Amino acid sequence: DQPVNEEILQGAKNRVKNLKKYANMRPEIRQILLTMVLPLFLIFILYMIKVLEIGMDWDFTSLGVYPLSKKGMFGIFTHPLIHSSFKHLLTNTLPLFFLSWCLFYFYRSIAPSIFLIIWIGCGAITFLIGKPAWHIGASGIIYGLAFFLFFSGLLRKYIPLIAISLLVTFLYGGLIWNMLPYFTPSGISWEGHLSGAIIGTICAFSFMGYGPQKPDPFANEQEEESVSATDETDNIETDKEEEHEIDAE
């Protein structure tokens, strides 16, 4: 009977451990799922716009950026929403989702500001440096996110963020060639890609002191020293109070 009871007890302990692990994982899983909401919603909007454009036989190209022209100024804000075809949109879907999710998960406190700056910034720079043509698509944002994640992880010298930098390099390192006019096929806006890379790099340096930071390895020791000093002070004050009480007697 005793070995059987020990087995039951050990099984119960293992189940309790598993439940504790699950309870600890649940907030993290919830956070992962929550940070997927905005990227998925944005992609849903992009597809709905494309479906509407084709279904109604409309042409939204004029909502893109047309450099150094009044007719193209509004496109600074709307050009990432417009794509030339479903193939164009499909090409941008996965990198836009993944890089946006990385931004909102690992840089959650500054992610909205970074995303908005990259959105408007890549359009504004394209407006200034682009060739005279309509520039559309979310690829500028993709380049901005990729360059921000790459440089930000290296600048912060924090291992989880450095790992994201390396992952971005591994997955999207080839993007750099489409920033150069010599290697970019005709009909693709290398200016939009370059603009996204520029604004993403600027954001990485400008927000280096904000958001997640490398933990101070001596922070716990300092806290322990502070607690010890406080305890010693309390002990001294207690001893003085006891001495006063004895003198009063």
JSON list of C-alpha atoms in Angstrom, two decimals:
[
{"chain": "A", "resi": 1, "resn": "ASP", "atom": "CA", "xyz": [0.00, 0.00, 0.00]},
{"chain": "A", "resi": 2, "resn": "GLN", "atom": "CA", "xyz": [2.79, 2.42, 0.84]},
{"chain": "A", "resi": 3, "resn": "PRO", "atom": "CA", "xyz": [4.42, 2.42, -2.64]},
{"chain": "A", "resi": 4, "resn": "VAL", "atom": "CA", "xyz": [0.99, 2.95, -4.19]},
{"chain": "A", "resi": 5, "resn": "ASN", "atom": "CA", "xyz": [0.31, 5.94, -1.91]},
{"chain": "A", "resi": 6, "resn": "GLU", "atom": "CA", "xyz": [3.71, 7.41, -2.75]},
{"chain": "A", "resi": 7, "resn": "GLU", "atom": "CA", "xyz": [2.98, 7.07, -6.47]},
{"chain": "A", "resi": 8, "resn": "ILE", "atom": "CA", "xyz": [-0.39, 8.79, -6.03]},
{"chain": "A", "resi": 9, "resn": "LEU", "atom": "CA", "xyz": [1.25, 11.56, -3.99]},
{"chain": "A", "resi": 10, "resn": "GLN", "atom": "CA", "xyz": [3.99, 12.03, -6.58]},
{"chain": "A", "resi": 11, "resn": "GLY", "atom": "CA", "xyz": [1.40, 12.12, -9.38]},
{"chain": "A", "resi": 12, "resn": "ALA", "atom": "CA", "xyz": [-0.57, 14.76, -7.51]},
{"chain": "A", "resi": 13, "resn": "LYS", "atom": "CA", "xyz": [2.57, 16.86, -7.03]},
{"chain": "A", "resi": 14, "resn": "ASN", "atom": "CA", "xyz": [3.37, 16.64, -10.74]},
{"chain": "A", "resi": 15, "resn": "ARG", "atom": "CA", "xyz": [-0.16, 17.73, -11.65]},
{"chain": "A", "resi": 16, "resn": "VAL", "atom": "CA", "xyz": [0.13, 20.72, -9.29]},
{"chain": "A", "resi": 17, "resn": "LYS", "atom": "CA", "xyz": [3.45, 21.68, -10.90]},
{"chain": "A", "resi": 18, "resn": "ASN", "atom": "CA", "xyz": [1.91, 21.45, -14.37]},
{"chain": "A", "resi": 19, "resn": "LEU", "atom": "CA", "xyz": [-1.04, 23.58, -13.29]},
{"chain": "A", "resi": 20, "resn": "LYS", "atom": "CA", "xyz": [1.32, 26.22, -11.89]},
{"chain": "A", "resi": 21, "resn": "LYS", "atom": "CA", "xyz": [3.31, 26.27, -15.14]},
{"chain": "A", "resi": 22, "resn": "TYR", "atom": "CA", "xyz": [0.07, 26.62, -17.12]},
{"chain": "A", "resi": 23, "resn": "ALA", "atom": "CA", "xyz": [-1.13, 29.44, -14.86]},
{"chain": "A", "resi": 24, "resn": "ASN", "atom": "CA", "xyz": [2.18, 31.26, -15.37]},
{"chain": "A", "resi": 25, "resn": "MET", "atom": "CA", "xyz": [1.99, 30.78, -19.14]},
{"chain": "A", "resi": 26, "resn": "ARG", "atom": "CA", "xyz": [-1.57, 32.02, -19.55]},
{"chain": "A", "resi": 27, "resn": "PRO", "atom": "CA", "xyz": [-0.85, 35.78, -19.17]},
{"chain": "A", "resi": 28, "resn": "GLU", "atom": "CA", "xyz": [1.99, 35.47, -21.71]},
{"chain": "A", "resi": 29, "resn": "ILE", "atom": "CA", "xyz": [-0.20, 33.57, -24.18]},
{"chain": "A", "resi": 30, "resn": "ARG", "atom": "CA", "xyz": [-2.93, 36.16, -23.71]},
{"chain": "A", "resi": 31, "resn": "GLN", "atom": "CA", "xyz": [-0.43, 38.94, -24.45]},
{"chain": "A", "resi": 32, "resn": "ILE", "atom": "CA", "xyz": [0.78, 37.15, -27.59]},
{"chain": "A", "resi": 33, "resn": "LEU", "atom": "CA", "xyz": [-2.79, 36.84, -28.85]},
{"chain": "A", "resi": 34, "resn": "LEU", "atom": "CA", "xyz": [-3.69, 40.44, -27.98]},
{"chain": "A", "resi": 35, "resn": "THR", "atom": "CA", "xyz": [-0.70, 41.81, -29.89]},
{"chain": "A", "resi": 36, "resn": "MET", "atom": "CA", "xyz": [-1.92, 39.94, -32.98]},
{"chain": "A", "resi": 37, "resn": "VAL", "atom": "CA", "xyz": [-5.18, 41.87, -33.05]},
{"chain": "A", "resi": 38, "resn": "LEU", "atom": "CA", "xyz": [-3.95, 45.13, -34.60]},
{"chain": "A", "resi": 39, "resn": "PRO", "atom": "CA", "xyz": [-1.79, 43.51, -37.35]},
{"chain": "A", "resi": 40, "resn": "LEU", "atom": "CA", "xyz": [-4.66, 41.16, -38.26]},
{"chain": "A", "resi": 41, "resn": "PHE", "atom": "CA", "xyz": [-7.15, 44.03, -38.28]},
{"chain": "A", "resi": 42, "resn": "LEU", "atom": "CA", "xyz": [-4.88, 46.10, -40.53]},
{"chain": "A", "resi": 43, "resn": "ILE", "atom": "CA", "xyz": [-4.47, 43.21, -42.97]},
{"chain": "A", "resi": 44, "resn": "PHE", "atom": "CA", "xyz": [-8.24, 42.66, -42.94]},
{"chain": "A", "resi": 45, "resn": "ILE", "atom": "CA", "xyz": [-8.73, 46.34, -43.89]},
{"chain": "A", "resi": 46, "resn": "LEU", "atom": "CA", "xyz": [-6.19, 46.03, -46.73]},
{"chain": "A", "resi": 47, "resn": "TYR", "atom": "CA", "xyz": [-8.01, 43.04, -48.20]},
{"chain": "A", "resi": 48, "resn": "MET", "atom": "CA", "xyz": [-11.43, 44.67, -47.83]},
{"chain": "A", "resi": 49, "resn": "ILE", "atom": "CA", "xyz": [-10.17, 47.75, -49.68]},
{"chain": "A", "resi": 50, "resn": "LYS", "atom": "CA", "xyz": [-8.81, 45.59, -52.50]},
{"chain": "A", "resi": 51, "resn": "VAL", "atom": "CA", "xyz": [-12.02, 43.57, -52.72]},
{"chain": "A", "resi": 52, "resn": "LEU", "atom": "CA", "xyz": [-14.06, 46.78, -52.84]},
{"chain": "A", "resi": 53, "resn": "GLU", "atom": "CA", "xyz": [-11.80, 48.29, -55.50]},
{"chain": "A", "resi": 54, "resn": "ILE", "atom": "CA", "xyz": [-12.09, 45.24, -57.78]},
{"chain": "A", "resi": 55, "resn": "GLY", "atom": "CA", "xyz": [-15.74, 44.52, -57.00]},
{"chain": "A", "resi": 56, "resn": "MET", "atom": "CA", "xyz": [-16.84, 48.07, -57.79]},
{"chain": "A", "resi": 57, "resn": "ASP", "atom": "CA", "xyz": [-14.41, 48.39, -60.72]},
{"chain": "A", "resi": 58, "resn": "TRP", "atom": "CA", "xyz": [-12.75, 51.41, -59.11]},
{"chain": "A", "resi": 59, "resn": "ASP", "atom": "CA", "xyz": [-9.15, 52.53, -59.25]},
{"chain": "A", "resi": 60, "resn": "PHE", "atom": "CA", "xyz": [-7.59, 53.73, -55.97]},
{"chain": "A", "resi": 61, "resn": "THR", "atom": "CA", "xyz": [-4.15, 54.38, -57.43]},
{"chain": "A", "resi": 62, "resn": "SER", "atom": "CA", "xyz": [-4.67, 58.14, -57.03]},
{"chain": "A", "resi": 63, "resn": "LEU", "atom": "CA", "xyz": [-4.63, 57.59, -53.25]},
{"chain": "A", "resi": 64, "resn": "GLY", "atom": "CA", "xyz": [-0.92, 56.86, -53.50]},
{"chain": "A", "resi": 65, "resn": "VAL", "atom": "CA", "xyz": [2.00, 59.25, -53.20]},
{"chain": "A", "resi": 66, "resn": "TYR", "atom": "CA", "xyz": [2.85, 61.37, -56.22]},
{"chain": "A", "resi": 67, "resn": "PRO", "atom": "CA", "xyz": [6.16, 63.12, -55.36]},
{"chain": "A", "resi": 68, "resn": "LEU", "atom": "CA", "xyz": [6.35, 66.90, -55.23]},
{"chain": "A", "resi": 69, "resn": "SER", "atom": "CA", "xyz": [2.77, 67.32, -56.45]},
{"chain": "A", "resi": 70, "resn": "LYS", "atom": "CA", "xyz": [-0.34, 68.61, -54.71]},
{"chain": "A", "resi": 71, "resn": "LYS", "atom": "CA", "xyz": [-2.37, 65.68, -56.03]},
{"chain": "A", "resi": 72, "resn": "GLY", "atom": "CA", "xyz": [-0.02, 63.26, -54.30]},
{"chain": "A", "resi": 73, "resn": "MET", "atom": "CA", "xyz": [0.19, 64.87, -50.86]},
{"chain": "A", "resi": 74, "resn": "PHE", "atom": "CA", "xyz": [-2.83, 63.05, -49.43]},
{"chain": "A", "resi": 75, "resn": "GLY", "atom": "CA", "xyz": [-1.16, 59.78, -50.38]},
{"chain": "A", "resi": 76, "resn": "ILE", "atom": "CA", "xyz": [1.39, 60.32, -47.61]},
{"chain": "A", "resi": 77, "resn": "PHE", "atom": "CA", "xyz": [-1.35, 59.08, -45.26]},
{"chain": "A", "resi": 78, "resn": "THR", "atom": "CA", "xyz": [-3.18, 56.60, -47.52]},
{"chain": "A", "resi": 79, "resn": "HIS", "atom": "CA", "xyz": [-0.58, 54.98, -49.81]},
{"chain": "A", "resi": 80, "resn": "PRO", "atom": "CA", "xyz": [0.05, 51.91, -47.55]},
{"chain": "A", "resi": 81, "resn": "LEU", "atom": "CA", "xyz": [-3.63, 50.96, -47.90]},
{"chain": "A", "resi": 82, "resn": "ILE", "atom": "CA", "xyz": [-3.52, 50.66, -51.69]},
{"chain": "A", "resi": 83, "resn": "HIS", "atom": "CA", "xyz": [-2.01, 47.79, -53.69]},
{"chain": "A", "resi": 84, "resn": "SER", "atom": "CA", "xyz": [-1.77, 47.28, -57.42]},
{"chain": "A", "resi": 85, "resn": "SER", "atom": "CA", "xyz": [-3.04, 43.67, -57.33]},
{"chain": "A", "resi": 86, "resn": "PHE", "atom": "CA", "xyz": [-3.83, 40.77, -55.02]},
{"chain": "A", "resi": 87, "resn": "LYS", "atom": "CA", "xyz": [-0.37, 39.40, -55.81]},
{"chain": "A", "resi": 88, "resn": "HIS", "atom": "CA", "xyz": [1.15, 42.64, -54.58]},
{"chain": "A", "resi": 89, "resn": "LEU", "atom": "CA", "xyz": [-0.98, 42.46, -51.42]},
{"chain": "A", "resi": 90, "resn": "LEU", "atom": "CA", "xyz": [-0.20, 38.78, -50.81]},
{"chain": "A", "resi": 91, "resn": "THR", "atom": "CA", "xyz": [3.54, 39.50, -51.07]},
{"chain": "A", "resi": 92, "resn": "ASN", "atom": "CA", "xyz": [3.24, 42.10, -48.31]},
{"chain": "A", "resi": 93, "resn": "THR", "atom": "CA", "xyz": [0.83, 40.21, -46.03]},
{"chain": "A", "resi": 94, "resn": "LEU", "atom": "CA", "xyz": [3.11, 37.85, -44.10]},
{"chain": "A", "resi": 95, "resn": "PRO", "atom": "CA", "xyz": [6.04, 40.24, -43.48]},
{"chain": "A", "resi": 96, "resn": "LEU", "atom": "CA", "xyz": [3.64, 43.03, -42.49]},
{"chain": "A", "resi": 97, "resn": "PHE", "atom": "CA", "xyz": [1.88, 40.76, -40.00]},
{"chain": "A", "resi": 98, "resn": "PHE", "atom": "CA", "xyz": [5.04, 39.27, -38.50]},
{"chain": "A", "resi": 99, "resn": "LEU", "atom": "CA", "xyz": [7.02, 42.51, -38.19]},
{"chain": "A", "resi": 100, "resn": "SER", "atom": "CA", "xyz": [4.02, 44.40, -36.81]},
{"chain": "A", "resi": 101, "resn": "TRP", "atom": "CA", "xyz": [3.46, 41.66, -34.25]},
{"chain": "A", "resi": 102, "resn": "CYS", "atom": "CA", "xyz": [7.14, 41.80, -33.20]},
{"chain": "A", "resi": 103, "resn": "LEU", "atom": "CA", "xyz": [6.87, 45.56, -32.75]},
{"chain": "A", "resi": 104, "resn": "PHE", "atom": "CA", "xyz": [3.69, 45.45, -30.64]},
{"chain": "A", "resi": 105, "resn": "TYR", "atom": "CA", "xyz": [4.83, 42.46, -28.58]},
{"chain": "A", "resi": 106, "resn": "PHE", "atom": "CA", "xyz": [8.45, 43.35, -27.78]},
{"chain": "A", "resi": 107, "resn": "TYR", "atom": "CA", "xyz": [8.09, 47.16, -27.82]},
{"chain": "A", "resi": 108, "resn": "ARG", "atom": "CA", "xyz": [4.51, 47.42, -26.59]},
{"chain": "A", "resi": 109, "resn": "SER", "atom": "CA", "xyz": [4.94, 50.72, -24.67]},
{"chain": "A", "resi": 110, "resn": "ILE", "atom": "CA", "xyz": [6.28, 52.64, -27.70]},
{"chain": "A", "resi": 111, "resn": "ALA", "atom": "CA", "xyz": [4.82, 50.54, -30.54]},
{"chain": "A", "resi": 112, "resn": "PRO", "atom": "CA", "xyz": [1.88, 52.85, -31.45]},
{"chain": "A", "resi": 113, "resn": "SER", "atom": "CA", "xyz": [4.19, 55.87, -31.76]},
{"chain": "A", "resi": 114, "resn": "ILE", "atom": "CA", "xyz": [6.78, 53.95, -33.79]},
{"chain": "A", "resi": 115, "resn": "PHE", "atom": "CA", "xyz": [4.17, 52.51, -36.13]},
{"chain": "A", "resi": 116, "resn": "LEU", "atom": "CA", "xyz": [2.53, 55.91, -36.75]},
{"chain": "A", "resi": 117, "resn": "ILE", "atom": "CA", "xyz": [5.86, 57.64, -37.36]},
{"chain": "A", "resi": 118, "resn": "ILE", "atom": "CA", "xyz": [6.96, 54.94, -39.82]},
{"chain": "A", "resi": 119, "resn": "TRP", "atom": "CA", "xyz": [3.56, 55.07, -41.59]},
{"chain": "A", "resi": 120, "resn": "ILE", "atom": "CA", "xyz": [3.68, 58.84, -42.16]},
{"chain": "A", "resi": 121, "resn": "GLY", "atom": "CA", "xyz": [7.46, 59.17, -42.35]},
{"chain": "A", "resi": 122, "resn": "CYS", "atom": "CA", "xyz": [8.00, 56.73, -45.21]},
{"chain": "A", "resi": 123, "resn": "GLY", "atom": "CA", "xyz": [5.25, 58.48, -47.20]},
{"chain": "A", "resi": 124, "resn": "ALA", "atom": "CA", "xyz": [6.72, 61.91, -46.52]},
{"chain": "A", "resi": 125, "resn": "ILE", "atom": "CA", "xyz": [10.25, 60.90, -47.57]},
{"chain": "A", "resi": 126, "resn": "THR", "atom": "CA", "xyz": [8.91, 59.16, -50.69]},
{"chain": "A", "resi": 127, "resn": "PHE", "atom": "CA", "xyz": [7.06, 62.38, -51.52]},
{"chain": "A", "resi": 128, "resn": "LEU", "atom": "CA", "xyz": [10.38, 64.23, -51.40]},
{"chain": "A", "resi": 129, "resn": "ILE", "atom": "CA", "xyz": [12.72, 61.78, -53.17]},
{"chain": "A", "resi": 130, "resn": "GLY", "atom": "CA", "xyz": [10.47, 59.64, -55.38]},
{"chain": "A", "resi": 131, "resn": "LYS", "atom": "CA", "xyz": [10.36, 59.65, -59.15]},
{"chain": "A", "resi": 132, "resn": "PRO", "atom": "CA", "xyz": [7.26, 61.22, -60.78]},
{"chain": "A", "resi": 133, "resn": "ALA", "atom": "CA", "xyz": [4.83, 58.29, -60.57]},
{"chain": "A", "resi": 134, "resn": "TRP", "atom": "CA", "xyz": [2.21, 56.89, -58.20]},
{"chain": "A", "resi": 135, "resn": "HIS", "atom": "CA", "xyz": [3.81, 55.09, -55.26]},
{"chain": "A", "resi": 136, "resn": "ILE", "atom": "CA", "xyz": [1.49, 52.64, -53.47]},
{"chain": "A", "resi": 137, "resn": "GLY", "atom": "CA", "xyz": [1.71, 49.67, -51.11]},
{"chain": "A", "resi": 138, "resn": "ALA", "atom": "CA", "xyz": [2.69, 48.80, -47.54]},
{"chain": "A", "resi": 139, "resn": "SER", "atom": "CA", "xyz": [6.24, 47.74, -48.40]},
{"chain": "A", "resi": 140, "resn": "GLY", "atom": "CA", "xyz": [7.63, 51.03, -47.08]},
{"chain": "A", "resi": 141, "resn": "ILE", "atom": "CA", "xyz": [6.17, 50.19, -43.66]},
{"chain": "A", "resi": 142, "resn": "ILE", "atom": "CA", "xyz": [7.66, 46.69, -43.89]},
{"chain": "A", "resi": 143, "resn": "TYR", "atom": "CA", "xyz": [11.11, 48.16, -44.52]},
{"chain": "A", "resi": 144, "resn": "GLY", "atom": "CA", "xyz": [10.62, 50.67, -41.70]},
{"chain": "A", "resi": 145, "resn": "LEU", "atom": "CA", "xyz": [9.64, 47.94, -39.23]},
{"chain": "A", "resi": 146, "resn": "ALA", "atom": "CA", "xyz": [12.47, 45.65, -40.31]},
{"chain": "A", "resi": 147, "resn": "PHE", "atom": "CA", "xyz": [15.13, 48.34, -39.93]},
{"chain": "A", "resi": 148, "resn": "PHE", "atom": "CA", "xyz": [13.71, 49.54, -36.62]},
{"chain": "A", "resi": 149, "resn": "LEU", "atom": "CA", "xyz": [13.67, 46.02, -35.15]},
{"chain": "A", "resi": 150, "resn": "PHE", "atom": "CA", "xyz": [17.18, 45.30, -36.44]},
{"chain": "A", "resi": 151, "resn": "PHE", "atom": "CA", "xyz": [18.91, 48.44, -35.17]},
{"chain": "A", "resi": 152, "resn": "SER", "atom": "CA", "xyz": [16.86, 48.79, -32.00]},
{"chain": "A", "resi": 153, "resn": "GLY", "atom": "CA", "xyz": [17.80, 45.32, -30.78]},
{"chain": "A", "resi": 154, "resn": "LEU", "atom": "CA", "xyz": [21.50, 45.96, -31.39]},
{"chain": "A", "resi": 155, "resn": "LEU", "atom": "CA", "xyz": [21.47, 49.41, -29.80]},
{"chain": "A", "resi": 156, "resn": "ARG", "atom": "CA", "xyz": [19.73, 48.21, -26.62]},
{"chain": "A", "resi": 157, "resn": "LYS", "atom": "CA", "xyz": [22.17, 45.28, -26.19]},
{"chain": "A", "resi": 158, "resn": "TYR", "atom": "CA", "xyz": [19.37, 43.21, -24.66]},
{"chain": "A", "resi": 159, "resn": "ILE", "atom": "CA", "xyz": [19.57, 39.52, -25.59]},
{"chain": "A", "resi": 160, "resn": "PRO", "atom": "CA", "xyz": [15.85, 38.89, -26.45]},
{"chain": "A", "resi": 161, "resn": "LEU", "atom": "CA", "xyz": [15.81, 41.99, -28.68]},
{"chain": "A", "resi": 162, "resn": "ILE", "atom": "CA", "xyz": [19.14, 41.07, -30.26]},
{"chain": "A", "resi": 163, "resn": "ALA", "atom": "CA", "xyz": [17.62, 37.67, -31.07]},
{"chain": "A", "resi": 164, "resn": "ILE", "atom": "CA", "xyz": [14.78, 39.47, -32.89]},
{"chain": "A", "resi": 165, "resn": "SER", "atom": "CA", "xyz": [17.37, 41.53, -34.78]},
{"chain": "A", "resi": 166, "resn": "LEU", "atom": "CA", "xyz": [19.10, 38.36, -35.94]},
{"chain": "A", "resi": 167, "resn": "LEU", "atom": "CA", "xyz": [15.80, 36.72, -36.87]},
{"chain": "A", "resi": 168, "resn": "VAL", "atom": "CA", "xyz": [14.78, 39.74, -38.94]},
{"chain": "A", "resi": 169, "resn": "THR", "atom": "CA", "xyz": [18.18, 39.63, -40.66]},
{"chain": "A", "resi": 170, "resn": "PHE", "atom": "CA", "xyz": [17.79, 35.92, -41.39]},
{"chain": "A", "resi": 171, "resn": "LEU", "atom": "CA", "xyz": [14.23, 36.24, -42.74]},
{"chain": "A", "resi": 172, "resn": "TYR", "atom": "CA", "xyz": [14.38, 39.60, -44.51]},
{"chain": "A", "resi": 173, "resn": "GLY", "atom": "CA", "xyz": [18.05, 40.39, -45.08]},
{"chain": "A", "resi": 174, "resn": "GLY", "atom": "CA", "xyz": [17.48, 40.21, -48.82]},
{"chain": "A", "resi": 175, "resn": "LEU", "atom": "CA", "xyz": [15.19, 43.23, -48.66]},
{"chain": "A", "resi": 176, "resn": "ILE", "atom": "CA", "xyz": [18.19, 45.51, -48.83]},
{"chain": "A", "resi": 177, "resn": "TRP", "atom": "CA", "xyz": [18.67, 44.86, -52.57]},
{"chain": "A", "resi": 178, "resn": "ASN", "atom": "CA", "xyz": [15.25, 46.33, -53.39]},
{"chain": "A", "resi": 179, "resn": "MET", "atom": "CA", "xyz": [16.36, 49.63, -51.87]},
{"chain": "A", "resi": 180, "resn": "LEU", "atom": "CA", "xyz": [18.88, 50.11, -54.65]},
{"chain": "A", "resi": 181, "resn": "PRO", "atom": "CA", "xyz": [17.70, 51.26, -58.11]},
{"chain": "A", "resi": 182, "resn": "TYR", "atom": "CA", "xyz": [20.21, 49.08, -59.95]},
{"chain": "A", "resi": 183, "resn": "PHE", "atom": "CA", "xyz": [18.83, 45.85, -58.42]},
{"chain": "A", "resi": 184, "resn": "THR", "atom": "CA", "xyz": [15.15, 46.80, -58.23]},
{"chain": "A", "resi": 185, "resn": "PRO", "atom": "CA", "xyz": [12.87, 45.62, -61.07]},
{"chain": "A", "resi": 186, "resn": "SER", "atom": "CA", "xyz": [11.05, 48.32, -63.00]},
{"chain": "A", "resi": 187, "resn": "GLY", "atom": "CA", "xyz": [7.63, 49.14, -61.65]},
{"chain": "A", "resi": 188, "resn": "ILE", "atom": "CA", "xyz": [8.73, 48.70, -58.01]},
{"chain": "A", "resi": 189, "resn": "SER", "atom": "CA", "xyz": [9.25, 51.77, -55.84]},
{"chain": "A", "resi": 190, "resn": "TRP", "atom": "CA", "xyz": [12.78, 51.47, -54.50]},
{"chain": "A", "resi": 191, "resn": "GLU", "atom": "CA", "xyz": [12.31, 55.02, -53.17]},
{"chain": "A", "resi": 192, "resn": "GLY", "atom": "CA", "xyz": [9.46, 53.80, -50.96]},
{"chain": "A", "resi": 193, "resn": "HIS", "atom": "CA", "xyz": [11.64, 50.97, -49.63]},
{"chain": "A", "resi": 194, "resn": "LEU", "atom": "CA", "xyz": [14.54, 53.33, -48.98]},
{"chain": "A", "resi": 195, "resn": "SER", "atom": "CA", "xyz": [12.22, 55.81, -47.28]},
{"chain": "A", "resi": 196, "resn": "GLY", "atom": "CA", "xyz": [10.93, 53.13, -44.93]},
{"chain": "A", "resi": 197, "resn": "ALA", "atom": "CA", "xyz": [14.49, 52.04, -44.10]},
{"chain": "A", "resi": 198, "resn": "ILE", "atom": "CA", "xyz": [15.52, 55.63, -43.35]},
{"chain": "A", "resi": 199, "resn": "ILE", "atom": "CA", "xyz": [12.58, 56.39, -41.04]},
{"chain": "A", "resi": 200, "resn": "GLY", "atom": "CA", "xyz": [12.88, 53.01, -39.30]},
{"chain": "A", "resi": 201, "resn": "THR", "atom": "CA", "xyz": [16.57, 53.63, -38.58]},
{"chain": "A", "resi": 202, "resn": "ILE", "atom": "CA", "xyz": [15.82, 57.15, -37.31]},
{"chain": "A", "resi": 203, "resn": "CYS", "atom": "CA", "xyz": [13.17, 55.74, -34.95]},
{"chain": "A", "resi": 204, "resn": "ALA", "atom": "CA", "xyz": [15.59, 53.10, -33.63]},
{"chain": "A", "resi": 205, "resn": "PHE", "atom": "CA", "xyz": [18.12, 55.76, -32.62]},
{"chain": "A", "resi": 206, "resn": "SER", "atom": "CA", "xyz": [15.55, 58.35, -31.46]},
{"chain": "A", "resi": 207, "resn": "PHE", "atom": "CA", "xyz": [13.67, 55.92, -29.18]},
{"chain": "A", "resi": 208, "resn": "MET", "atom": "CA", "xyz": [16.76, 54.13, -27.88]},
{"chain": "A", "resi": 209, "resn": "GLY", "atom": "CA", "xyz": [16.10, 55.40, -24.34]},
{"chain": "A", "resi": 210, "resn": "TYR", "atom": "CA", "xyz": [12.42, 54.44, -24.36]},
{"chain": "A", "resi": 211, "resn": "GLY", "atom": "CA", "xyz": [10.65, 51.11, -24.16]},
{"chain": "A", "resi": 212, "resn": "PRO", "atom": "CA", "xyz": [12.34, 47.85, -23.11]},
{"chain": "A", "resi": 213, "resn": "GLN", "atom": "CA", "xyz": [15.86, 48.21, -21.78]},
{"chain": "A", "resi": 214, "resn": "LYS", "atom": "CA", "xyz": [18.67, 45.86, -20.80]},
{"chain": "A", "resi": 215, "resn": "PRO", "atom": "CA", "xyz": [18.21, 44.94, -17.12]},
{"chain": "A", "resi": 216, "resn": "ASP", "atom": "CA", "xyz": [20.82, 46.24, -14.68]},
{"chain": "A", "resi": 217, "resn": "PRO", "atom": "CA", "xyz": [22.71, 43.13, -13.46]},
{"chain": "A", "resi": 218, "resn": "PHE", "atom": "CA", "xyz": [23.53, 44.87, -10.15]},
{"chain": "A", "resi": 219, "resn": "ALA", "atom": "CA", "xyz": [20.00, 46.09, -9.46]},
{"chain": "A", "resi": 220, "resn": "ASN", "atom": "CA", "xyz": [19.15, 43.21, -7.11]},
{"chain": "A", "resi": 221, "resn": "GLU", "atom": "CA", "xyz": [22.42, 43.63, -5.19]},
{"chain": "A", "resi": 222, "resn": "GLN", "atom": "CA", "xyz": [21.73, 47.33, -4.74]},
{"chain": "A", "resi": 223, "resn": "GLU", "atom": "CA", "xyz": [18.22, 46.57, -3.51]},
{"chain": "A", "resi": 224, "resn": "GLU", "atom": "CA", "xyz": [19.59, 43.99, -1.06]},
{"chain": "A", "resi": 225, "resn": "GLU", "atom": "CA", "xyz": [22.19, 46.49, 0.20]},
{"chain": "A", "resi": 226, "resn": "SER", "atom": "CA", "xyz": [19.47, 49.12, 0.60]},
{"chain": "A", "resi": 227, "resn": "VAL", "atom": "CA", "xyz": [17.26, 46.68, 2.52]},
{"chain": "A", "resi": 228, "resn": "SER", "atom": "CA", "xyz": [20.21, 45.64, 4.74]},
{"chain": "A", "resi": 229, "resn": "ALA", "atom": "CA", "xyz": [21.06, 49.28, 5.46]},
{"chain": "A", "resi": 230, "resn": "THR", "atom": "CA", "xyz": [17.42, 49.97, 6.32]},
{"chain": "A", "resi": 231, "resn": "ASP", "atom": "CA", "xyz": [17.31, 46.95, 8.65]},
{"chain": "A", "resi": 232, "resn": "GLU", "atom": "CA", "xyz": [20.52, 48.07, 10.39]},
{"chain": "A", "resi": 233, "resn": "THR", "atom": "CA", "xyz": [19.09, 51.56, 10.86]},
{"chain": "A", "resi": 234, "resn": "ASP", "atom": "CA", "xyz": [15.89, 50.10, 12.31]},
{"chain": "A", "resi": 235, "resn": "ASN", "atom": "CA", "xyz": [17.91, 47.92, 14.68]},
{"chain": "A", "resi": 236, "resn": "ILE", "atom": "CA", "xyz": [19.95, 50.90, 15.87]},
{"chain": "A", "resi": 237, "resn": "GLU", "atom": "CA", "xyz": [16.80, 52.94, 16.49]},
{"chain": "A", "resi": 238, "resn": "THR", "atom": "CA", "xyz": [15.24, 50.02, 18.37]},
{"chain": "A", "resi": 239, "resn": "ASP", "atom": "CA", "xyz": [18.34, 49.72, 20.57]},
{"chain": "A", "resi": 240, "resn": "LYS", "atom": "CA", "xyz": [18.23, 53.44, 21.32]},
{"chain": "A", "resi": 241, "resn": "GLU", "atom": "CA", "xyz": [14.55, 53.22, 22.28]},
{"chain": "A", "resi": 242, "resn": "GLU", "atom": "CA", "xyz": [15.30, 50.32, 24.64]},
{"chain": "A", "resi": 243, "resn": "GLU", "atom": "CA", "xyz": [18.14, 52.30, 26.25]},
{"chain": "A", "resi": 244, "resn": "HIS", "atom": "CA", "xyz": [15.81, 55.25, 26.81]},
{"chain": "A", "resi": 245, "resn": "GLU", "atom": "CA", "xyz": [13.24, 52.97, 28.38]},
{"chain": "A", "resi": 246, "resn": "ILE", "atom": "CA", "xyz": [15.87, 51.52, 30.75]},
{"chain": "A", "resi": 247, "resn": "ASP", "atom": "CA", "xyz": [17.07, 55.02, 31.72]},
{"chain": "A", "resi": 248, "resn": "ALA", "atom": "CA", "xyz": [13.52, 56.06, 32.45]},
{"chain": "A", "resi": 249, "resn": "GLU", "atom": "CA", "xyz": [13.05, 53.16, 34.82]}
]
